[in-house]
Coordinates of C-alpha atoms and ligand atoms in Angstrom, one line a residue:
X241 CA 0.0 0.0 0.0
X242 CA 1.5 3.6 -0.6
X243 CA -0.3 7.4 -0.4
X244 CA 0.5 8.0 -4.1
X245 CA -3.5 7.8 -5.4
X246 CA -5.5 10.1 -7.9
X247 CA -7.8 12.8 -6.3
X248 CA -10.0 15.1 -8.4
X249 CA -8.2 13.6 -11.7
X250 CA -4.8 14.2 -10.5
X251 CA -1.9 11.6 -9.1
X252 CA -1.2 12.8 -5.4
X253 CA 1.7 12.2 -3.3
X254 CA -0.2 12.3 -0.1
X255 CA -1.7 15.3 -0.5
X256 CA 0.4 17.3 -2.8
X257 CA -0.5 17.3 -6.6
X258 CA 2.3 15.8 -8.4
X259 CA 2.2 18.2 -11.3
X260 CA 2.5 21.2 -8.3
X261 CA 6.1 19.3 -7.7
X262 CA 6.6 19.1 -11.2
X263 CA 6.2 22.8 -12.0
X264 CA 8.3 23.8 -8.6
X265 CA 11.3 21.6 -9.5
X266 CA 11.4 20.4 -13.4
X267 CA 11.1 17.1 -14.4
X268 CA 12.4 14.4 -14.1
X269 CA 12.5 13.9 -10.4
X270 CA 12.1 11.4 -7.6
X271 CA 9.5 11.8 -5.1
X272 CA 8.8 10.5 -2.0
X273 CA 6.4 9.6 0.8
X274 CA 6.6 10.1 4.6
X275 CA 3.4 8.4 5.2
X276 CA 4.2 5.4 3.3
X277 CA 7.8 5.1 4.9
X278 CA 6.6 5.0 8.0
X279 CA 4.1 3.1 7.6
X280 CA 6.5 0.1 5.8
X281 CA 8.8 0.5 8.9
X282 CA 6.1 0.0 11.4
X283 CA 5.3 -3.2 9.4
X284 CA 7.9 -4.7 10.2
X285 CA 8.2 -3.4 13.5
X286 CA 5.0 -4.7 14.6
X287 CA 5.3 -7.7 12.8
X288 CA 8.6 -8.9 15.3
X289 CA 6.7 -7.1 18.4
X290 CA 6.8 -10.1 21.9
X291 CA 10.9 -10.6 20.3
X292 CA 13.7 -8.5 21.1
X293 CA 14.5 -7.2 18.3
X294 CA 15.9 -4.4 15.8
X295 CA 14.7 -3.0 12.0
X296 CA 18.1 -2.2 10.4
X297 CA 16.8 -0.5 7.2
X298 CA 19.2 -1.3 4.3
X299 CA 20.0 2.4 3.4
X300 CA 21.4 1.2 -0.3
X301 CA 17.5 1.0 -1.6
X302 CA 17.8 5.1 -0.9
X303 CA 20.0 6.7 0.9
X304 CA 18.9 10.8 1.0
X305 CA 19.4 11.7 4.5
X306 CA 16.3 13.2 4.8
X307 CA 14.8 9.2 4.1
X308 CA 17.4 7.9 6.9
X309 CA 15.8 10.9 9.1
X310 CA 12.3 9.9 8.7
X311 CA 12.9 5.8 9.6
X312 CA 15.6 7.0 12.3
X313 CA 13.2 8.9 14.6
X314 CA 11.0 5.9 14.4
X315 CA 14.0 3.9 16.2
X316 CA 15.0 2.3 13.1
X317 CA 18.6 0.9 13.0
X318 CA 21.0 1.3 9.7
X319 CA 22.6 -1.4 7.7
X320 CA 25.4 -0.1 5.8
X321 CA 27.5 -1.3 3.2
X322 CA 30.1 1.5 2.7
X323 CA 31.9 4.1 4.4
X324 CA 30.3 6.2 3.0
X325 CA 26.6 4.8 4.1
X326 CA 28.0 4.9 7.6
X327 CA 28.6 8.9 7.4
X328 CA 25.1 9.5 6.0
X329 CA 23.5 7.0 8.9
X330 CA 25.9 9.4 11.2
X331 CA 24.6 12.4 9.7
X332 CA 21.1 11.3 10.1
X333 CA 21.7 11.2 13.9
X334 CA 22.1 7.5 14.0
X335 CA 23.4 6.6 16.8
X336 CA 26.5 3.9 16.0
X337 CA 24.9 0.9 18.5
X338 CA 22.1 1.0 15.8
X339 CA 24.4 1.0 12.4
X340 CA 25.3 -2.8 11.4
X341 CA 28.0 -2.7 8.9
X342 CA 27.5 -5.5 6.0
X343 CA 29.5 -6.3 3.2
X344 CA 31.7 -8.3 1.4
X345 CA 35.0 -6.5 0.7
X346 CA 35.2 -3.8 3.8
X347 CA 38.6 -1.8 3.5
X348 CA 40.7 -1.3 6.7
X349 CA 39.8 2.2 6.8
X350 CA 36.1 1.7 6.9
X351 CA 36.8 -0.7 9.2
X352 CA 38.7 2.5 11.2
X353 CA 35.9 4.6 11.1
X354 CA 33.3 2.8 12.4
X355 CA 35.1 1.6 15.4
X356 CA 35.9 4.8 15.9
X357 CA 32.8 5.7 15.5
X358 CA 30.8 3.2 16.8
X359 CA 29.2 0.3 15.7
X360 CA 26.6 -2.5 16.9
X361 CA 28.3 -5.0 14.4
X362 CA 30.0 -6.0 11.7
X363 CA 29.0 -8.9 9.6
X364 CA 31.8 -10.5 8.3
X365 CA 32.1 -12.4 5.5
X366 CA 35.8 -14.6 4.8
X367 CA 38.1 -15.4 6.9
X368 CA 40.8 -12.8 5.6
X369 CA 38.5 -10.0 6.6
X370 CA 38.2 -11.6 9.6
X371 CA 42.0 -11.2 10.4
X372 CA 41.8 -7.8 8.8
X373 CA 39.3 -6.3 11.1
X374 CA 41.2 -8.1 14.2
X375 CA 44.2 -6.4 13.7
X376 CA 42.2 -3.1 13.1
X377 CA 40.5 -3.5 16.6
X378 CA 43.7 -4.6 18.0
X379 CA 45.5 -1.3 16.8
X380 CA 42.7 0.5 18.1
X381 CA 42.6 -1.0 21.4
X382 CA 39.4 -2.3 20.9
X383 CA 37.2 -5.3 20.1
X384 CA 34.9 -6.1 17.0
X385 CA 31.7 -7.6 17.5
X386 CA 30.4 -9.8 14.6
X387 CA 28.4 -11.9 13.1
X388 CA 29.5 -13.9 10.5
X389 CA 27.5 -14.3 7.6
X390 CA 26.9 -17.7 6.6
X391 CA 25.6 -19.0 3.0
X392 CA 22.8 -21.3 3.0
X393 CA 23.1 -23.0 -0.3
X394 CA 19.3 -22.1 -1.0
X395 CA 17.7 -21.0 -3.9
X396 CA 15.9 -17.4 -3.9
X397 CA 13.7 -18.3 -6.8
X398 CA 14.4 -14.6 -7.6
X399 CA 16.2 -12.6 -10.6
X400 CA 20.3 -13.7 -11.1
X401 CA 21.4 -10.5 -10.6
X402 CA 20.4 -10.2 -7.3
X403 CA 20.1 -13.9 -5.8
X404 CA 22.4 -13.9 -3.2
X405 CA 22.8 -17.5 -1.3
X406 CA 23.6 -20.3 -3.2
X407 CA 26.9 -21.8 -3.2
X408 CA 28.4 -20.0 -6.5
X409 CA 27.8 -16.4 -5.0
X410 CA 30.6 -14.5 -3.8
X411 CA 28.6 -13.7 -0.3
X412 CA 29.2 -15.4 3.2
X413 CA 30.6 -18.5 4.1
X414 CA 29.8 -22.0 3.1
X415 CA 27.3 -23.0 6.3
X416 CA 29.3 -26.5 6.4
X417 CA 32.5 -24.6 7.2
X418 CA 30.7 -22.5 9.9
X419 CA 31.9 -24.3 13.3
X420 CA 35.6 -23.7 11.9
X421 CA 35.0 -20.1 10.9
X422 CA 33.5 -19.2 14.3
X423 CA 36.6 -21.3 15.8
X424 CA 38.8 -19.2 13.9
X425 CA 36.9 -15.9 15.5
X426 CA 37.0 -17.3 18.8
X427 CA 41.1 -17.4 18.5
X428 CA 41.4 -14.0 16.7
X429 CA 42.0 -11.1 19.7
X430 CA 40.1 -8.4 17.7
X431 CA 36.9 -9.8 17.4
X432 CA 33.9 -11.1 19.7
X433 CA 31.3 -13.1 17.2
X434 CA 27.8 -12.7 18.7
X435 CA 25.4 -14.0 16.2
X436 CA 24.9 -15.0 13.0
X437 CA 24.1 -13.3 9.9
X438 CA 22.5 -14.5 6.8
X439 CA 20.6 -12.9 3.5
X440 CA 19.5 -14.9 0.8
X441 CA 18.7 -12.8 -1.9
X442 CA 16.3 -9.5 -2.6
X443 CA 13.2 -9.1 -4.0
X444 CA 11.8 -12.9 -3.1
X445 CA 8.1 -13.3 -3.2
X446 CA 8.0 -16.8 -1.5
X447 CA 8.4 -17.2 1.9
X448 CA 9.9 -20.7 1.5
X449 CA 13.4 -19.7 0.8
X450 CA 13.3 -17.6 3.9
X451 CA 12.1 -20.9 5.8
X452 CA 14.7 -22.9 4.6
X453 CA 17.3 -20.9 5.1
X454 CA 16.4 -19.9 8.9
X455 CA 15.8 -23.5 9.7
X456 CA 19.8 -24.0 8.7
X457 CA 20.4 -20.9 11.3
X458 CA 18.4 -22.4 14.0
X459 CA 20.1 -25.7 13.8
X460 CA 23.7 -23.5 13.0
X461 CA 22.8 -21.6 16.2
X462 CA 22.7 -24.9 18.6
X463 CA 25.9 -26.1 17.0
X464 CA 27.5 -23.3 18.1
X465 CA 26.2 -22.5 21.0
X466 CA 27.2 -26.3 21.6
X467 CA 30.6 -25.5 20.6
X468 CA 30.5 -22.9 23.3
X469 CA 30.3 -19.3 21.5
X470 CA 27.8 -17.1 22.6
X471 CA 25.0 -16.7 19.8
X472 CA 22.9 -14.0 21.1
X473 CA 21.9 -12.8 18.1
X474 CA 20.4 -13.4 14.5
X475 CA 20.6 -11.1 11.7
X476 CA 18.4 -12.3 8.9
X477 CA 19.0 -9.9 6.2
X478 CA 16.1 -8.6 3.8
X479 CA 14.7 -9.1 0.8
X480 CA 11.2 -9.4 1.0
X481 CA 9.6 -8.3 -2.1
X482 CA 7.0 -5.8 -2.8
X483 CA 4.0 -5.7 -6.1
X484 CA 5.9 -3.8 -8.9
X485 CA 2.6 -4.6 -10.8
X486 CA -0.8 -3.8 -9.8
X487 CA -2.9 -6.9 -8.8
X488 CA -1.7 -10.1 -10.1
X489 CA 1.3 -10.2 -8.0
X490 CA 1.2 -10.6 -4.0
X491 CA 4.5 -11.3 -2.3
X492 CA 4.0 -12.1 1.5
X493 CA 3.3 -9.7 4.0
X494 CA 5.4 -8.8 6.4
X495 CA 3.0 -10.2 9.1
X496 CA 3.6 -13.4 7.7
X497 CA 7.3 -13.1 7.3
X498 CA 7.2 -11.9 11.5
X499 CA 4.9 -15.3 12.0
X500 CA 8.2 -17.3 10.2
X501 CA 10.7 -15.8 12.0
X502 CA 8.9 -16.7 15.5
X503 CA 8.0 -19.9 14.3
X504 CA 11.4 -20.7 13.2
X505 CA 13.4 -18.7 15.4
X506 CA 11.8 -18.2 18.3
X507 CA 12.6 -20.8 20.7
X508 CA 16.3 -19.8 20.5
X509 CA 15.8 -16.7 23.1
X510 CA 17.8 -14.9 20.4
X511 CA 17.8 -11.1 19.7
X512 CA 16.6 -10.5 15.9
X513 CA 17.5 -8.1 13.7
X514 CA 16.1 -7.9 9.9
X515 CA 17.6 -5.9 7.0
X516 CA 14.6 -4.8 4.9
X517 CA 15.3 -2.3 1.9
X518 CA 13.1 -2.4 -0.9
X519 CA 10.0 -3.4 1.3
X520 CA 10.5 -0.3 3.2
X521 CA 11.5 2.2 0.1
X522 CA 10.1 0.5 -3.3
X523 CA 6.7 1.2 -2.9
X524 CA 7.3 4.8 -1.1
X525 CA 8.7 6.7 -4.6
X526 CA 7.9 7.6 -7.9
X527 CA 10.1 8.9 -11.1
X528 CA 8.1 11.3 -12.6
X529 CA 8.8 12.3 -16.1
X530 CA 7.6 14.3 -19.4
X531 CA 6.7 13.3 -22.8
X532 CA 9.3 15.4 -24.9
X533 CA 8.1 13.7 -28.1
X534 CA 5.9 11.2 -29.4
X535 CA 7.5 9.6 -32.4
X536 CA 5.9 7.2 -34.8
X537 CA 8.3 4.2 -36.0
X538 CA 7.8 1.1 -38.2
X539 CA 4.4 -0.2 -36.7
X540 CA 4.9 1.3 -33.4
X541 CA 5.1 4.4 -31.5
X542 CA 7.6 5.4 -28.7
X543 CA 7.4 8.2 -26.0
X544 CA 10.0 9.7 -25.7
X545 CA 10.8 11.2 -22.0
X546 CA 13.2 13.2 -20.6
X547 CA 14.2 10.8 -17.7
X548 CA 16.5 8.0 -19.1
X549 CA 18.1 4.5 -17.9
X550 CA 20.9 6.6 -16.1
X551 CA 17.9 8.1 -13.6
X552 CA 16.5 4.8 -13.9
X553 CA 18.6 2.1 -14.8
X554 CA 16.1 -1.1 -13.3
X555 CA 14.0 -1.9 -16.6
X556 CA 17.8 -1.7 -18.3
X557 CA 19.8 -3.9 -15.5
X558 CA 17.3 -6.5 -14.5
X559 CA 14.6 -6.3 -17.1
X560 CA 12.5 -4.9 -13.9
X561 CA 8.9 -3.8 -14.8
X562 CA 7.7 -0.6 -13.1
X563 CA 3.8 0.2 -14.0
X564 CA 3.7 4.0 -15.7
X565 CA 1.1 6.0 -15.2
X566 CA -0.2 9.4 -16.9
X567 CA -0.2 11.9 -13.9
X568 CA -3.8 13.1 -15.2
X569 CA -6.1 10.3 -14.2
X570 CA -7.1 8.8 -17.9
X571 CA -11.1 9.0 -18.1
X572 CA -12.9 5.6 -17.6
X573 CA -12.4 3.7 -20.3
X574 CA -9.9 5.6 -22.2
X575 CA -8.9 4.5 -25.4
X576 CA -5.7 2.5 -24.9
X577 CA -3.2 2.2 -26.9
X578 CA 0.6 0.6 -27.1
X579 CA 4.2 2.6 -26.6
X580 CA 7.8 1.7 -26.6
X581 CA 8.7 3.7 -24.0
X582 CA 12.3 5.5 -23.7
X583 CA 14.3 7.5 -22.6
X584 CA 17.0 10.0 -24.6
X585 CA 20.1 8.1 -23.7
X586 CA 22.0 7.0 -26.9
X587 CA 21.5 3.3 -25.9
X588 CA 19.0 0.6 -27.2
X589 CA 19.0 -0.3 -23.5
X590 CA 17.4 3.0 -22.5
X591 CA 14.0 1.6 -23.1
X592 CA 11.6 1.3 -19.7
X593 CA 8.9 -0.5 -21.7
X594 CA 8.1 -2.0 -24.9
X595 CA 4.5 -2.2 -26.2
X596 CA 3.0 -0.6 -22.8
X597 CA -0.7 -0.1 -23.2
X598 CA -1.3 3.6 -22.1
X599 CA -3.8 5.9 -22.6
X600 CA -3.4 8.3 -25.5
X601 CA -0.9 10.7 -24.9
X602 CA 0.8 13.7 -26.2
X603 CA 4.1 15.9 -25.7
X604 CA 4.1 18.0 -22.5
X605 CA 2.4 15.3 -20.4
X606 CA 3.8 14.2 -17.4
X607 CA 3.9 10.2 -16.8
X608 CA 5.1 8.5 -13.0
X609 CA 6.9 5.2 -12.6
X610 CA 5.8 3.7 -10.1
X611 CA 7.2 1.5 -6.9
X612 CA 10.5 3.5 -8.3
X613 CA 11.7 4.1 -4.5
X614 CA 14.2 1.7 -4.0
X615 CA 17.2 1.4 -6.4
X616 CA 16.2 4.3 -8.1
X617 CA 17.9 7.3 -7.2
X618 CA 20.5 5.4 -5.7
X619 CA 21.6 3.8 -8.4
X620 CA 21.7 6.6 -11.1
X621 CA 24.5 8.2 -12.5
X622 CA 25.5 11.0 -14.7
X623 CA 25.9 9.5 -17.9
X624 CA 25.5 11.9 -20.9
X625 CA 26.4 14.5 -18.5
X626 CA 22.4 14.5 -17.6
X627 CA 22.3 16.1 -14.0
X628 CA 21.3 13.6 -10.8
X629 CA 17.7 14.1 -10.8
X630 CA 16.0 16.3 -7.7
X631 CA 14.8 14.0 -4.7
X632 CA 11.4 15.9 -2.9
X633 CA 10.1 14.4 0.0
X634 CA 6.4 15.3 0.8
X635 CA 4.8 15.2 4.3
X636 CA 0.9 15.6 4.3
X637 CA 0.3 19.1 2.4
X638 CA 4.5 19.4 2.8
X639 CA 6.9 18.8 0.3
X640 CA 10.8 20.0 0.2
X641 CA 13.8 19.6 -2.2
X642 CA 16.1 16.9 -0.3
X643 CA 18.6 16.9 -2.9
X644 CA 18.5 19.4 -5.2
X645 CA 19.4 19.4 -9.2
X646 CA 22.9 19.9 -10.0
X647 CA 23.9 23.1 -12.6
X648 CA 25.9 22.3 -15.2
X649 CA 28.7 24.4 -14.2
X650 CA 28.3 22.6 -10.4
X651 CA 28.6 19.2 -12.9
X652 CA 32.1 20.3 -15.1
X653 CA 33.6 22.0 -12.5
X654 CA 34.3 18.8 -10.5
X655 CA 36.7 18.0 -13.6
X656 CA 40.0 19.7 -12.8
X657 CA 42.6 19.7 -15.6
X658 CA 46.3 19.2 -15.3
X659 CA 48.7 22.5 -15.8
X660 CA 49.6 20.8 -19.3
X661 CA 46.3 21.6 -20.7
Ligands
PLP168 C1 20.7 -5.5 -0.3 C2 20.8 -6.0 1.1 C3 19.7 -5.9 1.9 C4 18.3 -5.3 1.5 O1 17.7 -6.1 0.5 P1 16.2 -5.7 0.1 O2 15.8 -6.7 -0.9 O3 16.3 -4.3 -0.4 O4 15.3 -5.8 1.3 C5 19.8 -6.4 3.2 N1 21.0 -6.9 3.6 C6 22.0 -7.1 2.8 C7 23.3 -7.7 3.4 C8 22.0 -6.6 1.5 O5 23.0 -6.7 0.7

């Protein structure tokens, strides 16, 4: 569910017209909702309320501080994967018991800062990190607490690009070498293992790969406790999907990924922390872009928009589907018609859809793409020397800038050239 719905004909974000945004900032754009952030956070909150636990929202679906902000005061914890993450959780106010630091190839100096700067955890994933973060804590006097991340050899059932445990992925360990790994931790001076980390994969929308995969931590957890480490606590990643389509599609709920987790987990007396991204972000954005042309070819007919794969680079990277919708609701049954839909970049890839049924439309009308919250401005990039896009967060009848549209000068002037040229 999200707050992005038409009223009186037009698409709202909450209860700000889209096309008031649009005329305020230029398209394209990103655009976000407070209500339906908070509302995916409590989701999961509620959903592991009776266990101790922790919702570490995985900041690399959307990072804009002003997002962190809005999760953080609802006692949301940060997972990070970067240095770089970690000073935007810090700069959010997130306090460093509540920032978990995932990852599989942390360098010695983010290792440095957030042991410096505090952290709840790392989740380690080889054994030569493991003795690189040791001797990091050991210069710093200190000791690392960790999880290590452990690969469950189970299938995702979910797009290549972003399935995450089975054996031939570079992420974790191997669960069968587990009891050796957590030997090895117990020997290194530098580190304290505390738990056990695992995530399988992102957008799943079965809830069977999560069961397996937490049955193999439940029975990892009594190994080692056997074994005589202290497992206090289970981090078990994210990935939950959400509906990129409208009606067909219904991945599980969080209630009933909260009912797995007790029924699975439960018994163990364990402190649980989740990772949840998309579920949290996805649903909680839209890209919103303008016709700049419509152009007929041989036996179809594109739109041409003036947001491109580099603002949007899913449809392009893992042939995601996002539904488009004309910000002017269509009139009830609207003639209907197919598009290629694209985007300027000189690429065949920069295509979001092919043979979309839309309504008729014309140059100058704006169109949104939804569930476009997580991955979206994240991931874009300044190819073509086309700006970062503006992120607006609206809040009720509210909406602010929260990153604002680089100038072209702003853009070139971060190239420098040498005193030969
Ligand atoms: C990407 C990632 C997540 C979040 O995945 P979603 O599918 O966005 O929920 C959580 N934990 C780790 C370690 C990740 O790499």
């Amino acid at each position: 569910m999200d707050h992005f719905l038409y009223k009186d004909g037009v698409l709202h974000a909450e209860d700000v017209p889209v096309a008031e945004i649009a005329a305020a900032v230029g398209t394209p754009f990103y655009v976000y909702s407070t209500a339906t952030l908070e509302r995916h956070f409590r989701l999961f909150d509620e959903a592991l309320a009776g266990m101790d636990h922790l919702v570490c929202y995985a900041m690399k679906a959307a990072s804009n501080v002003a997002i962190l902000k809005t999760l953080a005061r609802l006692g949301a914890g940060m997972d990070v994967v970067s240095g770089g993450e970690y000073m935007r959780a810090k700069a959010a106010g997130v306090p460093g018991e509540r920032i978990v630091f995932s990852g599989v190839g942390k360098t010695r100096d983010e290792m440095r800062l957030a042991l410096t700067g505090g952290i709840r955890q790392f989740n380690v994933e080889s054994e030569p990190e493991m003795e690189v973060l040791s001797a990091v804590a050991v210069e710093l006097g200190v000791v690392a607490p960790i999880t290590v991340r452990v690969n469950p050899d189970v299938d995702a059932k979910t797009h290549a690009k972003i399935a995450t445990g089975k054996s031939e992925n570079k992420f974790g360990i191997p669960i069968a070498r587990a009891r050796e790994v957590y030997q090895l931790a117990a020997d290194l001076p530098g580190l304290e293992a505390i738990g056990i980390d695992v995530h399988i994969g992102s957008q799943l929308t079965e809830l069977e790969p999560f069961r397996l995969a937490y049955q193999k931590v439940a029975e990892l957890t009594e190994t080692l406790r056997a074994d005589g480490h202290d497992i206090r606590r289970l981090d078990l990643g994210g990935g939950l999907g959400i509906p990129y389509t409208r009606g067909n599609e219904a991945p599980p709920l969080p209630t009933e990924y909260g009912a797995l987790v007790r029924e699975t987990l439960g018994h163990l007396g364990c402190e649980i922390e989740i990772e949840p991204g998309r579920l949290i972000a996805g649903n909680a954005g839209l890209m919103v872009s303008e016709v700049i042309y419509v152009k007929s070819g041989e036996g179809r007919d594109f739109l041409i928009l003036d947001g491109a794969m580099n603002d949007l680079i899913r449809p392009a990277m893992y042939d995601a589907w996002h539904d488009i919708v004309p910000v002017i609701e269509p009139e009830a049954g609207a003639e209907q018609q197919p598009y290629d839909i694209v985007g300027p970049v000189c690429e065949s890839g920069d295509t979001f859809a092919k043979q979309r049924m839309m309504p008729r439309l014309s140059a100058g009308d704006l169109v949104a793409f939804r569930s476009a919250g997580a991955y979206g401005a994240v991931m874009s990039s300044e190819y073509n020397t086309r700006p970062l896009i503006p992120e607006v967060l609206v809040n009720g009848h509210d909406f602010a800038v929260i990153r604002a549209r680089p100038t072209f000068d702003e853009m070139i002037n971060r190239d420098t050239i040498p005193e030969w040229l």
